Structures are given as structure tokens and as C-alpha cells.
Short mmCIF file of C-alpha atoms and ligand atoms in Angstrom, two decimals:
data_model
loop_
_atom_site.label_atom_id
_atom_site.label_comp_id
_atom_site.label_asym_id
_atom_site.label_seq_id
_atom_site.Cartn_x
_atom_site.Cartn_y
_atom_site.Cartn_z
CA UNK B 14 0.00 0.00 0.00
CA UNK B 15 1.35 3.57 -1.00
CA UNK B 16 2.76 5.52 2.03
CA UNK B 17 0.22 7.15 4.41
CA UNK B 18 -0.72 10.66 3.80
CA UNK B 19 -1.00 12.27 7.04
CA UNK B 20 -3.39 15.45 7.91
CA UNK B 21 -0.78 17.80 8.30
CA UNK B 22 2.79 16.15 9.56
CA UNK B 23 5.79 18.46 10.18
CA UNK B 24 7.86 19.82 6.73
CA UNK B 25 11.17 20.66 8.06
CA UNK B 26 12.49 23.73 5.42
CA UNK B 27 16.46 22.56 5.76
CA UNK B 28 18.06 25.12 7.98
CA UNK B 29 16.63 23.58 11.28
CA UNK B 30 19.00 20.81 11.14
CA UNK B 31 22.21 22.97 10.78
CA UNK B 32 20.73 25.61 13.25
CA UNK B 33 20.17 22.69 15.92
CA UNK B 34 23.70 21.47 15.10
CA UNK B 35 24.65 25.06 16.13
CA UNK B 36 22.46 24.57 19.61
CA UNK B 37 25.00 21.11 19.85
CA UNK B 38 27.92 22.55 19.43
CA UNK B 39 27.16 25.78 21.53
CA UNK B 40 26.68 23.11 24.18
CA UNK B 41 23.36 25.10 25.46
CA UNK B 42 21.55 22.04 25.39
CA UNK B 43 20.08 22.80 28.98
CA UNK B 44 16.54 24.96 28.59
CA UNK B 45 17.72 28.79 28.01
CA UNK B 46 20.03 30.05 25.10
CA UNK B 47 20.75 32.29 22.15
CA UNK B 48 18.61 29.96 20.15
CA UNK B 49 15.68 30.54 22.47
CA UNK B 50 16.83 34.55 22.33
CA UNK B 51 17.00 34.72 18.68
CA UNK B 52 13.60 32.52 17.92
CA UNK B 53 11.48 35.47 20.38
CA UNK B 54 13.09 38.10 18.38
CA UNK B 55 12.55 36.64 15.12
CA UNK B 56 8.92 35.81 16.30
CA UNK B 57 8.08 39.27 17.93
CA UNK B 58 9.08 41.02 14.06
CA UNK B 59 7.38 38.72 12.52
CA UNK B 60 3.90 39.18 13.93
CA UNK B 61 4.55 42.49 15.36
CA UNK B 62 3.94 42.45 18.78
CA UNK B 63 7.04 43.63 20.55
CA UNK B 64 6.95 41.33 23.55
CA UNK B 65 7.53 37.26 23.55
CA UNK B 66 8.38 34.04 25.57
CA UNK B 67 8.94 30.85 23.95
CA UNK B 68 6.96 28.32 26.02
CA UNK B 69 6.46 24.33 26.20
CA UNK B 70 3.15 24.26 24.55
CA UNK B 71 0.26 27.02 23.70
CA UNK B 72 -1.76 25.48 26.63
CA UNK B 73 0.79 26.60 28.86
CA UNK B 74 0.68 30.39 27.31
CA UNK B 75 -2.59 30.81 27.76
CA UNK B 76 -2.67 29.20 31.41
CA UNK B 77 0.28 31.90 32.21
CA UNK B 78 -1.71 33.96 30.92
CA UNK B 79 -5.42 33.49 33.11
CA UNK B 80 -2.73 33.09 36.17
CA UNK B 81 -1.43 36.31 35.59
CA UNK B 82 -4.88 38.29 35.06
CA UNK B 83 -5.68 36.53 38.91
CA UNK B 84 -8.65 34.29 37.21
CA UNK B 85 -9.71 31.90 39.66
CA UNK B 86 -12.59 30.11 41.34
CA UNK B 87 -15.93 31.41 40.97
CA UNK B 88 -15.07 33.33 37.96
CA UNK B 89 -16.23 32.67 34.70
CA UNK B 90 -14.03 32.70 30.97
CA UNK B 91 -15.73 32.67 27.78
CA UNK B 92 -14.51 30.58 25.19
CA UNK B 93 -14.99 29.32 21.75
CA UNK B 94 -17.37 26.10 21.38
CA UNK B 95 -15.99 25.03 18.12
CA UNK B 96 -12.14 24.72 19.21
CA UNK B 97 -9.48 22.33 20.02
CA UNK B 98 -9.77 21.55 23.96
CA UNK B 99 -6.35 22.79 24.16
CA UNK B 100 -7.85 26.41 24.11
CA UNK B 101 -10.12 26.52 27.38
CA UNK B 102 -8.70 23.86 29.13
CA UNK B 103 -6.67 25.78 30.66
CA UNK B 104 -9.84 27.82 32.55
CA UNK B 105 -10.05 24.68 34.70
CA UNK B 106 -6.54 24.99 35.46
CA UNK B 107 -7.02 27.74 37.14
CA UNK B 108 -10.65 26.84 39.00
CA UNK B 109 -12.71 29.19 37.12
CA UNK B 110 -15.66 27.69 34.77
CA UNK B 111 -16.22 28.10 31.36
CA UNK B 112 -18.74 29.72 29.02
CA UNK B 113 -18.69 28.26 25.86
CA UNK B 114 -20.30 30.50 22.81
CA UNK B 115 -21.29 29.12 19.39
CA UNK B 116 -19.53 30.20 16.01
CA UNK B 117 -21.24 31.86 12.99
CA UNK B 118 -21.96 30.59 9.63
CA UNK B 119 -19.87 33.11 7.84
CA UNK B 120 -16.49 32.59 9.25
CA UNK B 121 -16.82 29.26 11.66
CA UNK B 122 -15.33 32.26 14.52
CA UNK B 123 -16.95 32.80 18.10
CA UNK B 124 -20.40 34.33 16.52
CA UNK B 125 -19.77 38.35 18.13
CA UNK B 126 -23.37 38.88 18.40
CA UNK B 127 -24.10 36.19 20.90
CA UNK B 128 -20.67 37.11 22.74
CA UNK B 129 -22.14 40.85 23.05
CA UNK B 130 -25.38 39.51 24.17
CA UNK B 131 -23.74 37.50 27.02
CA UNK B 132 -21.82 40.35 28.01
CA UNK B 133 -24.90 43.11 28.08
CA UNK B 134 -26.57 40.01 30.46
CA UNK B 135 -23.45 39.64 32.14
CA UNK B 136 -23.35 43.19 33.37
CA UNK B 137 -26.78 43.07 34.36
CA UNK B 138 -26.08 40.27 36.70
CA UNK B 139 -23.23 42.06 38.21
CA UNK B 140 -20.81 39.51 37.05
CA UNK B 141 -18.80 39.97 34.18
CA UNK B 142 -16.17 37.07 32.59
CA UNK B 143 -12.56 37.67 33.25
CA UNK B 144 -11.39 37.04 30.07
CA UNK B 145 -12.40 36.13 26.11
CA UNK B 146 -10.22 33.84 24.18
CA UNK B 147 -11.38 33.48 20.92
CA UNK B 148 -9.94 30.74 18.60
CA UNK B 149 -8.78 31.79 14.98
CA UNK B 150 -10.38 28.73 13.37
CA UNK B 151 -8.30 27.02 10.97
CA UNK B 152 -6.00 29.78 10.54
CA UNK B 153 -9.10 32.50 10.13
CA UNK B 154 -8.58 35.35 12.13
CA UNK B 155 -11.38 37.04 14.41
CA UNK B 156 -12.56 39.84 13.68
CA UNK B 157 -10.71 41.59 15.98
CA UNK B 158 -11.96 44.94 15.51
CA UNK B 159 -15.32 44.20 16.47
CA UNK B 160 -14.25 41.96 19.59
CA UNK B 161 -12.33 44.41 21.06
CA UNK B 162 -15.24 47.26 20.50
CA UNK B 163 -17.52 44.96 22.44
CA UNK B 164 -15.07 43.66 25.12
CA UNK B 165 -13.34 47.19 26.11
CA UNK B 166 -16.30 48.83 27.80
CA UNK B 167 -16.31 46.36 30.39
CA UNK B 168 -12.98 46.03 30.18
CA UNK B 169 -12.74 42.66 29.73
CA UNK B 170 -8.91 41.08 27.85
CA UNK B 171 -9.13 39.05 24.92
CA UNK B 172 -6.57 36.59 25.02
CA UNK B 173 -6.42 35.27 21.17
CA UNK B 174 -5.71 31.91 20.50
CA UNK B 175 -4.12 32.35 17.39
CA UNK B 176 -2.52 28.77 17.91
CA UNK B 177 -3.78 28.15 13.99
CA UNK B 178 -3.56 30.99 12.66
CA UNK B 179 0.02 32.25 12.50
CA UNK B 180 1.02 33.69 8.92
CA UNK B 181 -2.61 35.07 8.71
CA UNK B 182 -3.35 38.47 8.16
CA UNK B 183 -7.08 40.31 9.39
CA UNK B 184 -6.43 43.75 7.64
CA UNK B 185 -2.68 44.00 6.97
CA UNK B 186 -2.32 42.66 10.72
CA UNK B 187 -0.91 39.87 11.74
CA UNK B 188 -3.10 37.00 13.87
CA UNK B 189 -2.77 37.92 17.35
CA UNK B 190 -2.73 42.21 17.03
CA UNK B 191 -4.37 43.80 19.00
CA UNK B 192 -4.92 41.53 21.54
CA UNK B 193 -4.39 41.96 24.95
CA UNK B 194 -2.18 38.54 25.13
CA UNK B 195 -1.78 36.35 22.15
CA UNK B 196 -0.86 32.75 21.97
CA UNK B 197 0.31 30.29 19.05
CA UNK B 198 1.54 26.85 18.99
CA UNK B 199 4.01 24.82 17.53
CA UNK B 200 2.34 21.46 17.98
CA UNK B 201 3.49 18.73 15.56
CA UNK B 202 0.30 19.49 13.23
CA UNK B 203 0.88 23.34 12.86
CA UNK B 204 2.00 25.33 10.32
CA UNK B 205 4.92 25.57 11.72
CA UNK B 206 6.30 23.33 14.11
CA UNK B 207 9.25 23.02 17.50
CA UNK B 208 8.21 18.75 17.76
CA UNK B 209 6.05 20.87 20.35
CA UNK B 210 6.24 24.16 21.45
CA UNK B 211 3.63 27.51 21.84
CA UNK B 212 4.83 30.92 22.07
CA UNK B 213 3.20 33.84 24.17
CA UNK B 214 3.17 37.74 22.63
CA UNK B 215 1.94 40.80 24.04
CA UNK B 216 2.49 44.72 23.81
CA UNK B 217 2.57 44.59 28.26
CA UNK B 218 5.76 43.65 28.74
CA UNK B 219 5.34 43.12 32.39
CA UNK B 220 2.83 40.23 31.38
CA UNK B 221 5.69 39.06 29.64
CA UNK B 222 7.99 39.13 32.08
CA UNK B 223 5.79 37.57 34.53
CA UNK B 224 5.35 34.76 32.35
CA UNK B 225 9.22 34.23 31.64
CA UNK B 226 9.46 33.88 35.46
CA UNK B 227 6.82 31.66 36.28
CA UNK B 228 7.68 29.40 33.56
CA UNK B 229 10.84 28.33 35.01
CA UNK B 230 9.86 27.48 38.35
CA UNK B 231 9.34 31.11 39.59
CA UNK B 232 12.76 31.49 40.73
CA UNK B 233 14.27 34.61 42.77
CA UNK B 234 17.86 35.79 41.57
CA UNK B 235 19.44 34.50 44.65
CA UNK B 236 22.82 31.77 43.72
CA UNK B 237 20.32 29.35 46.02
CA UNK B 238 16.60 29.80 43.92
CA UNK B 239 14.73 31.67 46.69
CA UNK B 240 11.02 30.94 46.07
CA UNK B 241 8.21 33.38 46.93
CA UNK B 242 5.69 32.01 45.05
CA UNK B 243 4.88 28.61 43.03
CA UNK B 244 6.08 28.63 39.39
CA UNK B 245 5.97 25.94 36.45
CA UNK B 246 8.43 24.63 34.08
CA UNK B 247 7.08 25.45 30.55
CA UNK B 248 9.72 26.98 29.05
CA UNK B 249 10.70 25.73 25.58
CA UNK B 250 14.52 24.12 25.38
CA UNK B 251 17.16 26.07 23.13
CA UNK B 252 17.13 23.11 20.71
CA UNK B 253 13.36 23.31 20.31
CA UNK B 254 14.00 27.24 19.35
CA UNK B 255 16.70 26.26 16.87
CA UNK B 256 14.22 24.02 14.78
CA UNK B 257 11.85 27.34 15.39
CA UNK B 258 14.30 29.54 13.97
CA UNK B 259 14.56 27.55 10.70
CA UNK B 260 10.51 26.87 10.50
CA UNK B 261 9.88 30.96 10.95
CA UNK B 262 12.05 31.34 7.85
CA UNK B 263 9.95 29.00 5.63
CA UNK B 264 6.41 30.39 7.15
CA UNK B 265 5.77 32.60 4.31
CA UNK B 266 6.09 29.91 1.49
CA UNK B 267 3.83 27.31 4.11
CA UNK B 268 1.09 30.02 3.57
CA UNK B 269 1.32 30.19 0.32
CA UNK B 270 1.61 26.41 -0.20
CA UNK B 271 -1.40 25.79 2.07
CA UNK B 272 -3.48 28.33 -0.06
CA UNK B 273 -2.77 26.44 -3.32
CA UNK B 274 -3.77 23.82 -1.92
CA UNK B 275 -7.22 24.63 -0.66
CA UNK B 276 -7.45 26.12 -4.63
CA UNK B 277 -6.38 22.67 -5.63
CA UNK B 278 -8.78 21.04 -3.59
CA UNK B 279 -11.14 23.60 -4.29
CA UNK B 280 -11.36 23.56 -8.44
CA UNK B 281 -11.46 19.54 -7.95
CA UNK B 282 -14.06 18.93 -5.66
CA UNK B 283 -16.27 22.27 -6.13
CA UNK B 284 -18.09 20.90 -8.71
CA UNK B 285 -19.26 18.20 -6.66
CA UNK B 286 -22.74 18.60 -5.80
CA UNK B 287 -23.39 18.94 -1.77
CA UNK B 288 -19.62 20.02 -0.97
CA UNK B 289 -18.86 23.31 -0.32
CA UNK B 290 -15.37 25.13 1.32
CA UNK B 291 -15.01 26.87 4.47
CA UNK B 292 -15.72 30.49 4.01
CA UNK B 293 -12.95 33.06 4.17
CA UNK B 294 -14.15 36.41 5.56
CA UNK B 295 -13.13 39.72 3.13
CA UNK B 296 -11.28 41.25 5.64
CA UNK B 297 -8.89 38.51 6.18
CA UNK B 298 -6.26 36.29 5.08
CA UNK B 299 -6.48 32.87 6.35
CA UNK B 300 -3.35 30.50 6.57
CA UNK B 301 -5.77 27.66 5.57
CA UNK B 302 -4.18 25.66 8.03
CA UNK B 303 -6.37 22.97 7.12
CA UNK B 304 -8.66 22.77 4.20
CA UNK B 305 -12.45 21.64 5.08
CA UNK B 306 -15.21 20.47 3.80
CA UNK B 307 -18.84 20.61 4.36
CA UNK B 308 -20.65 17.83 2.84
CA UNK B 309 -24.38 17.63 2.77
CA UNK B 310 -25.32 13.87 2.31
CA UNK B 311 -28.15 14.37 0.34
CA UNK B 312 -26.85 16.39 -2.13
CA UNK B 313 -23.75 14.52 -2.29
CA UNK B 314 -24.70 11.02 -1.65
CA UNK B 315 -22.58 9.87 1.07
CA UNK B 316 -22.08 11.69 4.44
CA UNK B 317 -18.35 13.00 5.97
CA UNK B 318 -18.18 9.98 7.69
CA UNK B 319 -18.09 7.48 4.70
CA UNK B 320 -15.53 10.03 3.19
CA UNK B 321 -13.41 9.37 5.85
CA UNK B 322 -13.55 5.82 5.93
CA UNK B 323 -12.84 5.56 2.21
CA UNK B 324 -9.92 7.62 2.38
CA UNK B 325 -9.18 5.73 5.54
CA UNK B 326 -9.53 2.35 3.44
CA UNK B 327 -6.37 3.94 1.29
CA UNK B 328 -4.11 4.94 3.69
CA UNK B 329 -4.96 8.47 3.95
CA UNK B 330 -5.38 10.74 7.64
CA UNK B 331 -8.42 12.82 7.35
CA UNK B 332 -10.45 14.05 10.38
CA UNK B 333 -14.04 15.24 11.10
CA UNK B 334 -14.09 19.15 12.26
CA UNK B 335 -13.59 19.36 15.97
CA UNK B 336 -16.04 18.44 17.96
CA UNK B 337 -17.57 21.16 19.61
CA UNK B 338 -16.59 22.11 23.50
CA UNK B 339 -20.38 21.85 24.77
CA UNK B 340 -20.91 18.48 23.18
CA UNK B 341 -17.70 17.02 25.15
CA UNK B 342 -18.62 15.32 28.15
CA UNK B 343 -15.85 16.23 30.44
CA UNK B 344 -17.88 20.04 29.94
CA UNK B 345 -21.53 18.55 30.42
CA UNK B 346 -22.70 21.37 32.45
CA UNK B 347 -21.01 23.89 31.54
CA UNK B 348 -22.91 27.19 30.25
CA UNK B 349 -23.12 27.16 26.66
CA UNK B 350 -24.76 30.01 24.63
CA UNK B 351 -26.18 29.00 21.44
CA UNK B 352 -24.28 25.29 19.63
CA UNK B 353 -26.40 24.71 16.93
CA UNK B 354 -24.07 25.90 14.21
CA UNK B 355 -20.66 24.12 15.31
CA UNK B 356 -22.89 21.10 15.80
CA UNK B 357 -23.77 20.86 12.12
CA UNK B 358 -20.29 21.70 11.28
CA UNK B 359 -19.25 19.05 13.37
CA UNK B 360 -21.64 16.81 11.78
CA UNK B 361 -20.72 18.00 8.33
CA UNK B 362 -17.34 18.88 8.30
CA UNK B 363 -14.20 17.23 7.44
CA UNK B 364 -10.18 18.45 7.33
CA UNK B 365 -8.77 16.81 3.99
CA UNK B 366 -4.78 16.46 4.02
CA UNK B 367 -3.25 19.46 4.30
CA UNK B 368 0.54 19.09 4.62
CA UNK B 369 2.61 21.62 2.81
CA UNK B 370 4.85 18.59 1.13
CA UNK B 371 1.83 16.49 -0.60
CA UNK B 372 2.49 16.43 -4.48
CA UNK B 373 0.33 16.81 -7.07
CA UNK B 374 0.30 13.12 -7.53
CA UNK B 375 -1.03 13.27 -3.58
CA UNK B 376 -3.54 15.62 -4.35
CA UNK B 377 -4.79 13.60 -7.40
CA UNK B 378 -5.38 10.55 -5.26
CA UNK B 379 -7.22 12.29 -2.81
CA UNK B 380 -9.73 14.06 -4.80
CA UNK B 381 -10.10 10.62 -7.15
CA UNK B 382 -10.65 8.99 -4.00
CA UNK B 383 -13.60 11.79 -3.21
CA UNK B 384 -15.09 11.95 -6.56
CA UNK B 385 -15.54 8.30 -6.66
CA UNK B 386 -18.42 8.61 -3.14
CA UNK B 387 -20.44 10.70 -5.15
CA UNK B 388 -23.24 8.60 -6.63
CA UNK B 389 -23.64 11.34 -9.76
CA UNK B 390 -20.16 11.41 -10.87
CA UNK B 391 -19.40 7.69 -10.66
CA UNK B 392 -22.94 7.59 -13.04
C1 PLP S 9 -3.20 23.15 18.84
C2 PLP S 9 -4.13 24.08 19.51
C3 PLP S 9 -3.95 24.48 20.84
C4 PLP S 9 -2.93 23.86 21.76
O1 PLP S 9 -1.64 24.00 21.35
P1 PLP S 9 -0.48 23.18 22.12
O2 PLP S 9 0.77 23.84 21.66
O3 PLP S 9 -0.60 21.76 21.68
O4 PLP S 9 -0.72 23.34 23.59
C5 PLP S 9 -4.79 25.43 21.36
N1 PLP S 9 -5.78 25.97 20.63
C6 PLP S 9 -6.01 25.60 19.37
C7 PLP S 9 -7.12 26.24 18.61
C8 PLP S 9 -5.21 24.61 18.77
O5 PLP S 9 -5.46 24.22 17.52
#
């Protein structure tokens, strides 16, 4: 059987090796380092936001993050539904609960209207959330604008969870601007990738700071580690940052690559009657992280699921959209405001391979593999 085609796997760009060699012979193998120096800078330009640690994972960022703003029990964070649990998980870290809000149709984002619906009710209980993370969906920005006009009179941070979405652009702007805290990830999957890795950025550079301290086990500059208060360790290693450093420098072409492939995918398979492409909203430029599908069985003829099993059945990784945060059991309870929408996407959505090294050849299997579900074309 030809080799499997995973969702999105790694794609190393060449440099990473020699710049991890570097690390090795530096001997700054142990977790801080020019590497891990030279990756934040490199990062910070890039998405323009002045301040940045490099961190273990983006679950970690964002828990700095809620620690940081004093969230705790009793208080509440509002979240995306239709995210990876990687996103809000880190609420419960912290004790408070989370409020999960549904997306909209037109950009599969936290749907703003509800958000500034639960906020106006919010107030009028006397109890606002502590914080709003929104998830940039597939590497499709918020729009940020418009979050931040209905967050600041209650003065409420959004913490962006841009963890898909670096190398987008919501006018001119890099994913994360404008944010009070922004966090990205460099998960095996991602666009770009540190084996595992997330990175924290923010124009407070106290915040920043803060973070940088806590993540290494909250250490006082005495020669014996004086401890006032109780840290983690989630910083990222040196060698991590050198394979970083080499994946920042290909990031540009990943975007580009990931683009032609969702117009690969999409001049192949938009034909097909009952499948239609995840919207991009005019005011921004998604990554397209991951191309997805909707698929309405009717139309089509077959449902997302038998999609997946036949490109299952020929060694190829594809995956249903996630499944939304008020649907997972380990949040049965929790307050959810609207769900109907990321339900159906659920339902109806699936993430075709997406990796920035398939070939054409690749690409040609996959969409024959597609084609051949629909009843009408195979007639
Ligand atoms: C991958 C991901 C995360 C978590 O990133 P890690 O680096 O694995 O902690 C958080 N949010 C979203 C939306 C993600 O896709």
C-alpha cells in the first residue's frame, strides 16, 4: 500500500537541522540560550507584537496567561465552542468555569453577536467574565476589531488563541494584534512546528515578564533559587527554538503552499454537488491551516463519515471538524450560549490532508478517491 498521507505532519524547510547542530555545538543544550533569544526576536518582528516568551506548549501560554490576570474560582471565561480543547482547558486549570459560545456561519469564529449579548446580560447580573479567548479557526482570524469594541467597555482582555492561525493576516495585521495577550503553537500538526512548542506575545511587557518567570519554576535571583511564590516549568529548550528559527524562515512559502492547496482542492471537488469550502471572511487572510469540507449527504450522496472511511480504506489521515466544547462530556454542564451551528459543522465537516509537502500526484489521489463517493459522478 502507497505511504500514508497524514493530515498535516511536520515539513522541516532545511536550515533547522544545521541551526540545531549550532544549539550542539554551543553546548546550550540545557533549557535557556541564544537559540531561544533569537527565535522570540525573530517571532516578535514577525507578527509584530514587541513582547515574547517561547513556552512548552500554547496550553501553557494561555494558562500563564489566566494566572497572571488573577482568574480563579468562581469566575467565569468565555470561550470558543468550536475549538481544540487545548484552548479553554486551561480555565479549569485555574478553578474558574467556562462559558462556551457558538460560532457563525460566515467565518466558523466565536459568533460576536451572541458574545455581546452574554456580556450586556453579564453586566446586568453584576458579574462579568474575566477574560475572552477566541480561537482563529483554521487559521481565520477574528474579527478583531469588532471583539475588542464589544469587550473594552467592560474592560474585559481578549486573550487570542491564534494557535492556527500564524502567517494570517485580518487587515494587513498579523493574527494575534491587538490583543491583549496572544498565543500560538508549535504542535506537531501546525503550520509551523518546535516537535512541540507555543509561544506567548503581548504589547505589556510586564505580562511578559511575569510569564518568563513563572515558567521556570518562579525562581528569585538568589545563587540558592529563593522561592516566593509557586512557578511551572514550561519553558521551551534552546534546541526546540533552533528548529523554530529555521521553520519561521519557511512560514511565508507554508502560507502560500497551504493556499494552493485549498485552490487545488477547491477547483477539484467544487463541482461536486453537496460540498462546499469553508468560508474566508473579506477582511482577512487565512493560513488555511487545514482545508475543510462541508458535505451535505443528500446532495452529495454519502455523508463525511463514509468520506473518511474511504480515504481511511487507502491509507490516507483525514479528520471530522472538531467536535464542539459543549458536546464534550468532560464540559456537560457547563454554560453554553447558542451550539447549533458548530454542531452541524461538526456533523458536516471534514479536514482533507493538508501538509505543505503532498504532491500533485497526492492531491490527485485524494480528490479521485472523493469523486468516486459521489453517486452522480461515478454515473
Ligand atoms: C493546537 C491548539 C492548541 C494547543 O496547542 P499546544 O501547543 O498543543 O498546547 C490550542 N488551541 C487551538 C485552537 C489549537 O489548535
Amino acid at each position: 500500500m502507497a505511504d500514508r498521507i497524514f493530515l498535516s505532519p511536520p515539513h522541516m524547510g532545511g536550515d533547522e537541522a544545521v541551526l540545531v547542530q549550532e544549539a550542539f555545538a554551543s553546548n546550550y543544550i540545557a533549557p535557556v540560550g541564544p537559540m531561544l533569544t533569537a527565535f522570540e526576536e525573530g517571532f516578535a518582528a514577525y507578527v509584530g507584537i514587541p513582547h515574547c516568551v517561547a513556552l512548552a506548549s500554547c496550553t501553557a501560554a494561555t494558562h500563564l496567561v489566566l494566572r497572571e490576570l488573577g482568574v480563579g474560582p468562581g469566575d467565569e471565561v468565555i470561550g470558543s465552542s468550536l475549538t481544540f480543547i487545548g484552548s479553554i482547558s486551561p480555565v479549569t486549570f485555574v478553578g474558574a468555569r467556562v462559558v462556551l459560545i457558538d460560532c457563525d456561519r460566515s467565518s466558523w469564529n466565536m459568533d460576536l453577536d451572541l458574545l455581546a449579548e452574554e456580556l450586556e446580560r453579564a453586566a446586568r447580573r453584576g458579574k462579568l467574565p474575566k477574560a475572552v479567548i477566541p480561537t482563529d479557526l483554521y487559521g481565520q482570524c477574528i474579527d478583531m476589531d469588532r471583539i475588542l469594541e464589544i469587550c473594552a467597555p467592560y474592560e474585559i482582555p481578549v486573550i487570542s488563541d491564534a494557535a492556527e492561525a500564524l502567517g494570517a493576516c485580518y487587515k494587513g495585521r498579523h493574527a494575534g494584534q491587538g490583543a491583549y495577550a496572544s498565543v500560538y503553537s508549535f504542535n506537531g500538526n501546525k503550520i509551523i512546528t518546535t516537535s512541540g512548542g507555543g509561544m506567548l506575545a503581548s504589547e505589556d511587557a510586564e505580562l511578559v515578564r511575569r510569564a518568563r518567570y513563572l515558567s521556570t519554576q518562579a525562581r528569585q535571583p538568589a545563587p540558592h533559587y529563593e522561592h516566593t511564590e509557586i512557578g511551572y516549568n514550561y519553558r521551551l529548550s534552546n534546541i526546540c527554538a533552533a528548529i523554530g528559527r529555521g521553520q519561521l524562515r519557511v512560514l511565508d512559502e507554508r502560507v502560500t503552499r497551504k493556499r494552493e492547496i485549498f485552490e487545488i482542492y477547491r477547483e477539484r471537488l467544487g463541482n461536486l454537488p453537496g460540498i462546499q469550502f469553508m468560508p474566508e471572511s473579506p477582511s482577512t487572510r487565512a493560513n488555511r491551516w487545514l482545508t475543510v469540507i462541508l458535505v451535505d449527504p443528500a446532495a452529495f450522496g454519502a455523508n463525511r463519515e463514509d468520506l473518511r472511511l474511504a480515504l481511511e480504506a487507502e491509507n490516507i489521515e483525514s479528520r471530522p471538524v472538531w467536535k464542539p466544547m459543549h458536546l464534550q462530556p468532560v464540559f456537560h454542564g457547563a454554560r453554553a450560549i447558542g451550539g447549533a451551528v458548530s454542531q452541524e459543522l461538526f456533523e458536516r465537516g471534514l479536514c482533507l490532508p493538508s501538509g505543505t509537502a503532498l504532491t500533485t500526484v497526492d492531491l490527485d489521489r485524494i480528490c479521485t478517491i472523493i469523486r468516486s463517493q459521489c453517486p452522480s459522478v461515478v454515473a
